[in-house]
Amino acid sequence: MHTHGQTTGSADEVVVMILLLVAFLVYPFAAMVTSRTYKSWPIRRYLFWMTGIACVGLTLIGPLAAFAHLNFVGHMMGHLLLGMLAPLLIALSAPMTLLLRTLDVRTARKVTNVLKSRPLQFLTNPMTAAILNIGGLYLLYMTDLYTLMHQSIFLYALIHFHVFAAGYLFTVSLIYVDVTSHRYSHLYRSLVLIAALAAHKILAKLIYASPPAGVARAEAEAGAMWMYYGGDVVDIFLIVILCAQWYKATAPRLLTTGDNT
């Protein structure tokens, strides 16, 4: 569908590749250096980070990115990687924890104060994060924004940044793996997750029934199915992690209560 010759093979792709390479290397370097002073950084977190960055790279450069410019199915594959899987993997790598133990104490306290600020409290509220994440997708696919995105390289970059940032914010607002300055109850987070999952599925059905402007019906139907079922795969991990954290937080109390009766 879209052939405006944007980023493929362009200077923009080179810039993206350099940024991703830096991100790919800085994290393990910081982890190894700080492991000399603190507890050894878990291997799984290296893997989460590198896989997450790879997912971002697959979306923005290379064959899949080129396919996404031409076909809505490719676009939806990119959405799943950039907006769902990459945020989950990177959240599991706990980058903020690593950042804080990399910085000197004075700077780390300043970063901590920022994390505790009211704007961050507002953004990390699960409801706010869900609206930014799912609401942004409705805006993208239910208006002309999807068409406009493929006519402006600035808008294209901005929307992709939003998709990742909103997906990451949504993920870290639901599961507490990294540093979390504002915590909400498991029940509240679960209810927001259920509502967000429902809204995501409804959007997939809307795309199936009424394709975005300029998208062929066959592509829209196939893309909607990728969104519907592909999203389930990532959502299952979110549900399992949230439920496991809830069980871990309440099980000792239940056991204690049971012992007393």
Coordinates of C-alpha atoms in Angstrom, one line a residue:
M1 CA 0.0 0.0 0.0
H2 CA 2.5 2.6 1.1
T3 CA 5.6 3.2 -1.1
H4 CA 6.8 6.7 -0.3
G5 CA 10.4 5.5 0.1
Q6 CA 10.8 6.5 3.7
T7 CA 13.5 4.9 5.8
T8 CA 14.6 1.8 4.0
G9 CA 18.2 2.1 3.2
S10 CA 18.2 5.8 4.2
A11 CA 20.3 7.8 6.6
D12 CA 17.4 7.5 9.1
E13 CA 18.0 3.7 9.1
V14 CA 21.6 4.2 9.8
V15 CA 20.9 6.5 12.7
V16 CA 18.4 4.0 14.1
M17 CA 20.9 1.2 13.7
I18 CA 23.6 3.1 15.5
L19 CA 21.2 4.0 18.4
L20 CA 20.1 0.4 18.8
L21 CA 23.7 -0.9 18.7
V22 CA 24.7 1.6 21.4
A23 CA 21.7 0.5 23.5
F24 CA 22.5 -3.2 22.8
L25 CA 26.1 -2.8 24.1
V26 CA 25.7 -0.2 26.9
Y27 CA 23.4 -2.4 29.0
P28 CA 25.7 -5.5 29.3
F29 CA 28.7 -3.2 29.8
A30 CA 27.0 -1.4 32.7
A31 CA 25.8 -4.7 34.1
M32 CA 29.2 -6.3 34.0
V33 CA 30.9 -3.3 35.5
T34 CA 28.5 -2.9 38.4
S35 CA 28.6 -6.7 39.1
R36 CA 32.1 -6.1 40.4
T37 CA 30.6 -4.0 43.2
Y38 CA 27.1 -5.3 43.7
K39 CA 25.4 -8.7 43.3
S40 CA 26.0 -10.3 40.0
W41 CA 23.5 -9.2 37.4
P42 CA 21.3 -12.2 36.4
I43 CA 22.0 -13.7 33.0
R44 CA 18.3 -13.8 32.1
R45 CA 18.2 -10.0 32.3
Y46 CA 21.0 -9.7 29.7
L47 CA 18.9 -12.0 27.4
F48 CA 15.7 -10.1 28.0
W49 CA 17.4 -6.8 27.1
M50 CA 19.1 -8.1 24.0
T51 CA 16.0 -9.8 22.7
G52 CA 13.9 -6.7 23.4
I53 CA 16.3 -4.5 21.5
A54 CA 16.4 -7.0 18.7
C55 CA 12.5 -6.8 18.5
V56 CA 12.8 -3.1 18.2
G57 CA 15.4 -3.4 15.5
L58 CA 13.3 -5.9 13.5
T59 CA 10.4 -3.4 13.5
L60 CA 12.4 -0.3 12.4
I61 CA 15.0 -1.6 10.0
G62 CA 15.5 -4.6 7.6
P63 CA 13.1 -6.8 5.7
L64 CA 10.2 -6.7 8.1
A65 CA 10.3 -2.9 8.3
A66 CA 10.2 -2.7 4.5
F67 CA 7.4 -5.2 4.4
A68 CA 5.4 -3.1 6.9
H69 CA 5.6 -0.2 4.5
L70 CA 3.9 -2.2 1.8
N71 CA 1.5 -4.5 3.6
F72 CA -0.8 -4.1 6.6
V73 CA 0.1 -7.6 7.9
G74 CA 3.7 -6.5 8.1
H75 CA 2.7 -3.4 9.9
M76 CA 0.7 -5.4 12.4
M77 CA 3.6 -7.8 13.0
G78 CA 5.7 -4.7 13.7
H79 CA 3.0 -3.4 16.1
L80 CA 3.2 -6.7 18.1
L81 CA 7.0 -6.6 18.3
L82 CA 7.4 -2.9 19.0
G83 CA 4.3 -2.2 21.1
M84 CA 3.9 -5.4 23.1
L85 CA 6.8 -7.9 23.0
A86 CA 9.7 -5.5 23.1
P87 CA 8.3 -3.5 26.0
L88 CA 7.7 -6.7 28.0
L89 CA 11.2 -8.0 27.4
I90 CA 12.9 -4.7 28.2
A91 CA 10.7 -4.3 31.3
L92 CA 11.8 -7.7 32.5
S93 CA 15.5 -6.7 32.0
A94 CA 15.0 -4.0 34.8
P95 CA 16.9 -1.2 33.1
M96 CA 16.0 1.4 35.7
T97 CA 17.4 -0.8 38.5
L98 CA 20.6 -1.1 36.5
L99 CA 20.7 2.6 35.8
L100 CA 20.4 3.5 39.5
R101 CA 23.2 1.1 40.6
T102 CA 25.4 2.4 37.7
L103 CA 25.1 6.1 38.8
D104 CA 26.8 7.7 41.7
V105 CA 24.7 8.1 44.9
R106 CA 24.0 11.8 44.4
T107 CA 22.8 11.4 40.8
A108 CA 20.9 8.3 41.6
R109 CA 19.0 10.2 44.3
K110 CA 18.0 12.9 41.8
V111 CA 16.7 10.2 39.4
T112 CA 14.8 8.6 42.3
N113 CA 13.2 12.0 43.1
V114 CA 12.1 12.3 39.5
L115 CA 10.6 8.8 39.6
K116 CA 8.6 9.9 42.7
S117 CA 7.3 13.1 41.1
R118 CA 3.6 13.7 40.5
P119 CA 3.9 13.7 36.7
L120 CA 5.5 10.2 36.9
Q121 CA 2.9 9.1 39.4
F122 CA 0.2 10.2 36.9
L123 CA 1.9 8.5 33.9
T124 CA 2.5 5.2 35.8
N125 CA -1.1 4.9 37.0
P126 CA -2.3 1.8 35.1
M127 CA -5.4 3.6 33.9
T128 CA -3.4 6.5 32.4
A129 CA -0.9 4.1 30.8
A130 CA -3.8 2.0 29.3
I131 CA -5.5 5.0 27.8
L132 CA -2.2 6.2 26.3
N133 CA -1.5 2.7 25.0
I134 CA -4.9 1.4 23.7
G135 CA -6.3 4.9 23.1
G136 CA -3.4 5.7 20.9
L137 CA -4.1 2.6 18.8
Y138 CA -7.7 3.6 18.3
L139 CA -6.6 7.0 17.2
L140 CA -4.1 5.4 14.8
Y141 CA -6.5 2.9 13.1
M142 CA -9.9 4.6 13.4
T143 CA -8.8 8.0 11.9
D144 CA -6.7 9.1 9.0
L145 CA -3.6 9.0 11.1
Y146 CA -2.5 5.6 9.7
T147 CA -2.5 7.1 6.1
L148 CA -0.8 10.3 7.3
M149 CA 1.9 8.3 9.1
H150 CA 3.0 6.9 5.7
Q151 CA 3.2 10.4 4.2
S152 CA 5.4 12.0 6.8
I153 CA 8.7 10.6 8.1
F154 CA 8.4 12.8 11.2
L155 CA 4.9 11.5 12.0
Y156 CA 6.1 8.0 11.2
A157 CA 8.9 8.2 13.7
L158 CA 6.7 10.0 16.3
I159 CA 4.0 7.3 16.2
H160 CA 6.5 4.5 16.4
F161 CA 8.1 6.1 19.4
H162 CA 4.7 6.5 21.0
V163 CA 3.8 2.9 20.3
F164 CA 6.9 1.6 22.1
A165 CA 6.9 4.2 24.9
A166 CA 3.1 3.7 25.6
G167 CA 3.6 -0.1 25.5
Y168 CA 6.5 0.1 27.9
L169 CA 4.7 2.4 30.3
F170 CA 1.6 0.1 30.2
T171 CA 3.8 -2.9 30.9
V172 CA 5.7 -1.4 33.9
S173 CA 2.5 0.0 35.3
L174 CA 1.1 -3.6 35.6
I175 CA 4.0 -5.8 36.6
Y176 CA 6.5 -4.6 39.1
V177 CA 9.8 -6.1 38.1
D178 CA 11.9 -2.9 38.0
V179 CA 12.1 0.1 40.4
T180 CA 8.5 1.2 41.1
S181 CA 8.0 4.3 43.1
H182 CA 4.2 4.4 42.9
R183 CA 2.5 1.1 43.6
Y184 CA -1.1 0.1 43.0
S185 CA -3.1 -2.9 44.3
H186 CA -3.1 -6.1 42.3
L187 CA -6.9 -5.9 42.0
Y188 CA -6.8 -2.5 40.5
R189 CA -4.0 -3.5 38.0
S190 CA -5.9 -6.7 37.1
L191 CA -9.1 -4.8 36.4
V192 CA -7.2 -2.3 34.2
L193 CA -5.5 -5.2 32.4
I194 CA -8.8 -6.9 31.7
A195 CA -10.4 -3.7 30.3
A196 CA -7.3 -3.1 28.2
L197 CA -7.3 -6.6 26.8
A198 CA -11.0 -6.3 25.9
A199 CA -10.4 -2.9 24.2
H200 CA -7.5 -4.3 22.2
K201 CA -9.6 -7.2 21.0
I202 CA -12.5 -4.9 20.1
L203 CA -10.2 -2.8 18.1
A204 CA -9.0 -5.8 16.2
K205 CA -12.6 -6.7 15.3
L206 CA -13.3 -3.1 14.2
I207 CA -10.2 -3.2 11.9
Y208 CA -11.5 -6.6 10.5
A209 CA -14.9 -5.2 9.9
S210 CA -13.9 -1.7 8.7
P211 CA -10.3 -1.5 7.4
P212 CA -8.3 1.7 7.9
A213 CA -8.3 4.1 4.9
G214 CA -6.2 2.9 2.0
V215 CA -5.8 -0.7 3.4
A216 CA -7.2 -3.5 1.2
R217 CA -9.8 -5.6 2.9
A218 CA -7.9 -8.9 2.7
E219 CA -4.8 -7.2 4.3
A220 CA -6.9 -5.6 7.0
E221 CA -8.6 -8.9 7.8
A222 CA -5.3 -10.8 8.0
G223 CA -3.7 -8.0 10.0
A224 CA -6.6 -7.9 12.4
M225 CA -6.2 -11.6 13.0
W226 CA -2.5 -11.1 13.8
M227 CA -3.5 -8.3 16.2
Y228 CA -6.2 -10.4 17.8
Y229 CA -4.3 -13.7 18.3
G230 CA -0.8 -12.4 18.3
G231 CA -1.7 -10.0 21.1
D232 CA -3.0 -13.0 23.1
V233 CA 0.4 -14.6 23.2
V234 CA 2.0 -11.5 24.8
D235 CA -1.0 -10.9 27.0
I236 CA -0.7 -14.4 28.5
F237 CA 2.8 -13.6 29.8
L238 CA 1.5 -10.4 31.3
I239 CA -1.4 -12.2 33.0
V240 CA 0.9 -15.0 34.3
I241 CA 3.4 -12.6 35.7
L242 CA 0.8 -10.4 37.4
C243 CA -1.0 -13.4 38.9
A244 CA 2.2 -14.9 40.1
Q245 CA 3.1 -11.6 41.8
W246 CA -0.3 -11.4 43.3
Y247 CA -0.1 -15.0 44.6
K248 CA 3.4 -14.4 46.0
A249 CA 2.2 -11.3 47.8
T250 CA -0.9 -12.9 49.4
A251 CA 0.0 -16.6 49.8
P252 CA 2.2 -16.1 53.0
R253 CA -0.7 -14.2 54.6
L254 CA -3.2 -16.9 53.7
L255 CA -0.9 -19.6 55.0
T256 CA -0.5 -17.7 58.3
T257 CA -4.2 -17.2 58.6
G258 CA -4.7 -20.9 57.9
D259 CA -2.3 -21.9 60.6
N260 CA -4.1 -19.8 63.2
T261 CA -7.5 -21.4 62.5

